Short mmCIF file of C-alpha atoms and ligand atoms in Angstrom, two decimals:
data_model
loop_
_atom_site.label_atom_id
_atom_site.label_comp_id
_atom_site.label_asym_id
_atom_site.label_seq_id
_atom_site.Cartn_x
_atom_site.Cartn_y
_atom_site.Cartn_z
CA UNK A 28 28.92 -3.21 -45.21
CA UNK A 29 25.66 -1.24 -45.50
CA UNK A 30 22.45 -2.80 -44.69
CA UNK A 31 19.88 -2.38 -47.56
CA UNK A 32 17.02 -0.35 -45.93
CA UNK A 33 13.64 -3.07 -46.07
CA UNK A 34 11.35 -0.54 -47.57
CA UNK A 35 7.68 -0.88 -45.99
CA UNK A 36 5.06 -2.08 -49.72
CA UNK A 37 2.66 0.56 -49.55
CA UNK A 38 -0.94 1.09 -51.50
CA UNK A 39 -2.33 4.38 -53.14
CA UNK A 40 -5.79 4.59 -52.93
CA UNK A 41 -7.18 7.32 -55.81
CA UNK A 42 -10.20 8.51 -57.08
CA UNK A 43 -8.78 11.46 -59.58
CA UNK A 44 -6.00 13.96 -60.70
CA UNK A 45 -3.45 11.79 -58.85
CA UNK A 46 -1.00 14.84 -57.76
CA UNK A 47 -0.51 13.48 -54.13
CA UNK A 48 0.20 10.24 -55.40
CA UNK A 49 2.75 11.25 -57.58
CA UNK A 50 4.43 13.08 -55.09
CA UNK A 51 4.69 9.79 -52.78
CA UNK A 52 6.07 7.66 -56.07
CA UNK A 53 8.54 10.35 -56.17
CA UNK A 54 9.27 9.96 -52.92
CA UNK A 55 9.41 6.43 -52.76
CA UNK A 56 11.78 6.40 -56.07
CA UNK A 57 14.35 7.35 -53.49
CA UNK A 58 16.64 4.46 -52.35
CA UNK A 59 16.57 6.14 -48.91
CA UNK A 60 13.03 6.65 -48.68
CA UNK A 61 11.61 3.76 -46.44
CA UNK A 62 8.57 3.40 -48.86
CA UNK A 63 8.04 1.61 -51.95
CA UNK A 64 4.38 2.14 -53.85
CA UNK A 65 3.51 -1.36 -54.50
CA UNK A 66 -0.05 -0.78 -56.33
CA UNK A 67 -2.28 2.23 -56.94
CA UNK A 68 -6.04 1.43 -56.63
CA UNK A 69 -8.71 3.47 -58.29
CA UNK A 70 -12.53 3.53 -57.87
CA UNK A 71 -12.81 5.54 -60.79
CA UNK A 72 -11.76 4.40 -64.44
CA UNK A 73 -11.38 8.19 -65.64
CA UNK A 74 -9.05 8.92 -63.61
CA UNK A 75 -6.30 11.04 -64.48
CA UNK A 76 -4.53 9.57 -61.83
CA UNK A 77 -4.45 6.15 -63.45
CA UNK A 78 -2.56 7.24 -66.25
CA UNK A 79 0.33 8.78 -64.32
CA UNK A 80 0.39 6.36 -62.57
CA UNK A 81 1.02 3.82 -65.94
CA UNK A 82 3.58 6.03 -66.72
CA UNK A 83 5.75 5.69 -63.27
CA UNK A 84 5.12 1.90 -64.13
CA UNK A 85 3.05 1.39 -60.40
CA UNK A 86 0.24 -1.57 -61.14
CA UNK A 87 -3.39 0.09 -60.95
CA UNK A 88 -5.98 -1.86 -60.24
CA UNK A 89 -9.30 -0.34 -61.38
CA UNK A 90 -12.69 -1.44 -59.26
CA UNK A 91 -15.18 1.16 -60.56
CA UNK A 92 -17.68 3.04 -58.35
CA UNK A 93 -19.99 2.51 -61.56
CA UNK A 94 -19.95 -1.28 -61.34
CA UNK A 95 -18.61 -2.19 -58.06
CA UNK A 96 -20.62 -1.14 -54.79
CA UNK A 97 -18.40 -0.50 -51.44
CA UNK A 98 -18.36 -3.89 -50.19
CA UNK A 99 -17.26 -5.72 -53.34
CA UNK A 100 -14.64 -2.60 -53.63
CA UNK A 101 -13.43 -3.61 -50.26
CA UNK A 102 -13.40 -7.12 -51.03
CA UNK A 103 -11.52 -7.18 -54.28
CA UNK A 104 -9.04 -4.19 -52.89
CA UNK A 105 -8.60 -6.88 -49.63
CA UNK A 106 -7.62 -9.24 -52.08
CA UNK A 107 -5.51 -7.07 -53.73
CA UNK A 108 -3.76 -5.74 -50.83
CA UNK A 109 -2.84 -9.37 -49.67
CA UNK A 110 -1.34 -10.14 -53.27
CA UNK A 111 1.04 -7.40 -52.65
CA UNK A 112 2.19 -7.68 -49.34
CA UNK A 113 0.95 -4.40 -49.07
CA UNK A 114 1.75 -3.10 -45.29
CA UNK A 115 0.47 0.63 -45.19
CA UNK A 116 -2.52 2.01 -47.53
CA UNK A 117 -2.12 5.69 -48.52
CA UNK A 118 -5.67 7.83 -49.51
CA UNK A 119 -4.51 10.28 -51.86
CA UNK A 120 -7.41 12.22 -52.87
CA UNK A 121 -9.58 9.06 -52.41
CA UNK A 122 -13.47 10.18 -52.21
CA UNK A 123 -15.53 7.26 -50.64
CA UNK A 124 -15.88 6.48 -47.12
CA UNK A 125 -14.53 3.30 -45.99
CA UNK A 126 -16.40 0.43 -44.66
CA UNK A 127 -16.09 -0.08 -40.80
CA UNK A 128 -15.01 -3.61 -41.19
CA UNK A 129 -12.18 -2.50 -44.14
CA UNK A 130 -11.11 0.03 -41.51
CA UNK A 131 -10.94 -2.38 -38.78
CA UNK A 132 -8.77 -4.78 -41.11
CA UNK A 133 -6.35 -2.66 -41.62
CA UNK A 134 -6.47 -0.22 -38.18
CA UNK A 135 -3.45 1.99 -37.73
CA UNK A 136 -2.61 1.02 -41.29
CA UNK A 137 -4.10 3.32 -43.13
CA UNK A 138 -3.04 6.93 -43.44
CA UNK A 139 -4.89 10.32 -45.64
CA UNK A 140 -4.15 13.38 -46.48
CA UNK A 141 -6.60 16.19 -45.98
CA UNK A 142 -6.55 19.72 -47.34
CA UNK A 143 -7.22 21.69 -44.25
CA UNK A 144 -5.91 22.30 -40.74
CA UNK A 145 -7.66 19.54 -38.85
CA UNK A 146 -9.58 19.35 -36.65
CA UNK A 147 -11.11 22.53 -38.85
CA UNK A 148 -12.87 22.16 -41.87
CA UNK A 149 -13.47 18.18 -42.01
CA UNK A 150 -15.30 16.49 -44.46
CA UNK A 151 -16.06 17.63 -48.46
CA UNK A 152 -15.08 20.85 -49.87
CA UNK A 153 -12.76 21.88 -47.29
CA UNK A 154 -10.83 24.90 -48.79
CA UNK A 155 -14.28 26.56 -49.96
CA UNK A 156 -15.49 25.95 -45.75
CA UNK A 157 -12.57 27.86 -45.24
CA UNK A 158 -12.99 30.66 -47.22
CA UNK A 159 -16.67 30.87 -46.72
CA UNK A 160 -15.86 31.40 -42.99
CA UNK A 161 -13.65 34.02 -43.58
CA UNK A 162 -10.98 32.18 -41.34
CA UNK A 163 -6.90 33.65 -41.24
CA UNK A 164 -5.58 30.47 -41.96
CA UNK A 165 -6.19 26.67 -43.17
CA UNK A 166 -3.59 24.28 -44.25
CA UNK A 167 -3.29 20.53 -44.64
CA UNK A 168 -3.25 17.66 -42.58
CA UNK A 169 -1.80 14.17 -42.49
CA UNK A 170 -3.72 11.31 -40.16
CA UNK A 171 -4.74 7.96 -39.24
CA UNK A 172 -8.16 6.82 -40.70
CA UNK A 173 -10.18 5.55 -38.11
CA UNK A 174 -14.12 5.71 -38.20
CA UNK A 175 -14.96 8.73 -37.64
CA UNK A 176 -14.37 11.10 -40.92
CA UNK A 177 -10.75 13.14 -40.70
CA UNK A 178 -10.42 12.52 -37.14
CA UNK A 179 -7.81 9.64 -36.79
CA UNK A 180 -4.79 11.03 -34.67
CA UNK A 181 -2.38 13.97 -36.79
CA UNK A 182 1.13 12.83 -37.99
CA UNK A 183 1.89 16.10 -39.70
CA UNK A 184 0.36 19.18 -40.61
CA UNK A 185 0.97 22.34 -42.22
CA UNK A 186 -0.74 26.15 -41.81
CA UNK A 187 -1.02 28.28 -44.56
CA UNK A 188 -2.43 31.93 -44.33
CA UNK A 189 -5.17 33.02 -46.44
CA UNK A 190 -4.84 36.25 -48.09
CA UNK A 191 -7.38 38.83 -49.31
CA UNK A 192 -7.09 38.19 -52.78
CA UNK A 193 -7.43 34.46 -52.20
CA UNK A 194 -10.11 32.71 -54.05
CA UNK A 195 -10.91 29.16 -54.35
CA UNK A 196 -8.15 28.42 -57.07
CA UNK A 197 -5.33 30.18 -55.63
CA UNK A 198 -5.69 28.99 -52.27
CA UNK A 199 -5.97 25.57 -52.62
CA UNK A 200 -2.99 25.82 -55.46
CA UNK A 201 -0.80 26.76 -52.34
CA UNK A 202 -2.79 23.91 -50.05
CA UNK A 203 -1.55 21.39 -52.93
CA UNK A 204 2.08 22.43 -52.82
CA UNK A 205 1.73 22.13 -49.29
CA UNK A 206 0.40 18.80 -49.41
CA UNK A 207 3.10 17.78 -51.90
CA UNK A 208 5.55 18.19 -49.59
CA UNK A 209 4.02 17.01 -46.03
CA UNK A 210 2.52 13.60 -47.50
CA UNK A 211 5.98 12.28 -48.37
CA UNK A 212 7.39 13.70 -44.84
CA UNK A 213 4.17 12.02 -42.90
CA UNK A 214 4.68 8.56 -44.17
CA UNK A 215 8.49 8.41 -43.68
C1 LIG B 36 -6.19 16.94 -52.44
O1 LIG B 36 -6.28 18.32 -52.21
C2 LIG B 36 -6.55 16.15 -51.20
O2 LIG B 36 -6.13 16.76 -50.01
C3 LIG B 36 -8.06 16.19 -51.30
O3 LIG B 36 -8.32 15.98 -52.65
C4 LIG B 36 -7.24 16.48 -53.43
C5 LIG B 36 -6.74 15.36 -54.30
O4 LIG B 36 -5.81 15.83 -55.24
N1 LIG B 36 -8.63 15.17 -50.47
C6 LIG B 36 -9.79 15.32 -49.84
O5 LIG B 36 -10.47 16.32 -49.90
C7 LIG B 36 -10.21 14.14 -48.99
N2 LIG B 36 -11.31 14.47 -48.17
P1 LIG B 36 -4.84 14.81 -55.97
O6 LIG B 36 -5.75 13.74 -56.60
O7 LIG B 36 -4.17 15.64 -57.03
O8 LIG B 36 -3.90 14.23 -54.97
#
């Protein structure tokens, strides 16, 4: 007899197109993948992300940055988190800083994806710091969130070269597919 694989509830935290967290539902649709995408939470009601998200059939809860400031987004997404079991919390493109005290709820429990080679190019805008700089190379990272902004300890990461011709569309095009593939891989 085969023991059915306990799949870990996971969150998606969003705050737009929603690509990254589509990859990880796909992911997760997998009977062997060790995830399941419980709930998607959004800060932002326009969202494309929420949509896709409706159509995969994942709950999304909606606390707008419009109405809600951080701390009553942090309590309401506690609350939310709690309703669904929710073990592991997945920023996907996610654009607000999280409280200290969130953070410390939930330490080694919450995991992001950022679209450069960490340590380089933390913080907003990270493909264009890379091309401005004229470096050979960038990529995408996987990591822990701790309190200091993209530096929680690496799971996975990924170089890609920059090319010539490269301009801010193309490159982070190939970041994305990049990402597509590594944010699945870093949560299993
Ligand atoms: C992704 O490139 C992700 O790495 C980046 O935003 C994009 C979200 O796209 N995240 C950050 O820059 C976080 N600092 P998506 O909504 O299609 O996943």
């Amino acid at each position: 007899m085969h023991n059915k694989l306990k799949k870990i509830r996971i969150a998606i935290f969003i705050s737009g197109r929603g690509s990254n967290m589509e990859s990880l539902i796909k992911s997760s649709e997998n009977k062997k993948f060790p995830a399941l995408v419980s709930v998607i939470i959004s800060n932002n009601e326009l969202a494309n992300g929420v949509q896709l998200a409706k159509n995969y059939n994942v709950p999304v809860k909606i606390f707008d940055k419009k109405k809600f400031n951080k701390s009553q987004f942090e309590v309401f997404c506690h609350k939310v988190l709690l309703n669904y079991k929710i073990e592991m919390i997945c920023l996907a493109g996610f654009m607000q800083i999280l409280s200290k005290n969130f953070i410390g709820k939930w330490r080694n429990r919450i995991i992001n994806i950022h679209p450069s080679y960490l340590p380089d190019n933390k913080g907003l805008n990270a493909q264009k710091q890379a091309l401005e700089k004229k470096a050979s190379f960038t990529g995408c990272t996987v990591h822990f969130v701790n309190e200091e902004i993209d530096a929680g300890e690496i799971i996975l990461q990924e170089k890609i070269k920059i090319i010539h011709r490269d301009n801010l569309q193309t490159l982070s095009n190939r970041i994305l597919e990049k990402e597509h593939v590594i944010y699945p891989k870093a949560l299993k």
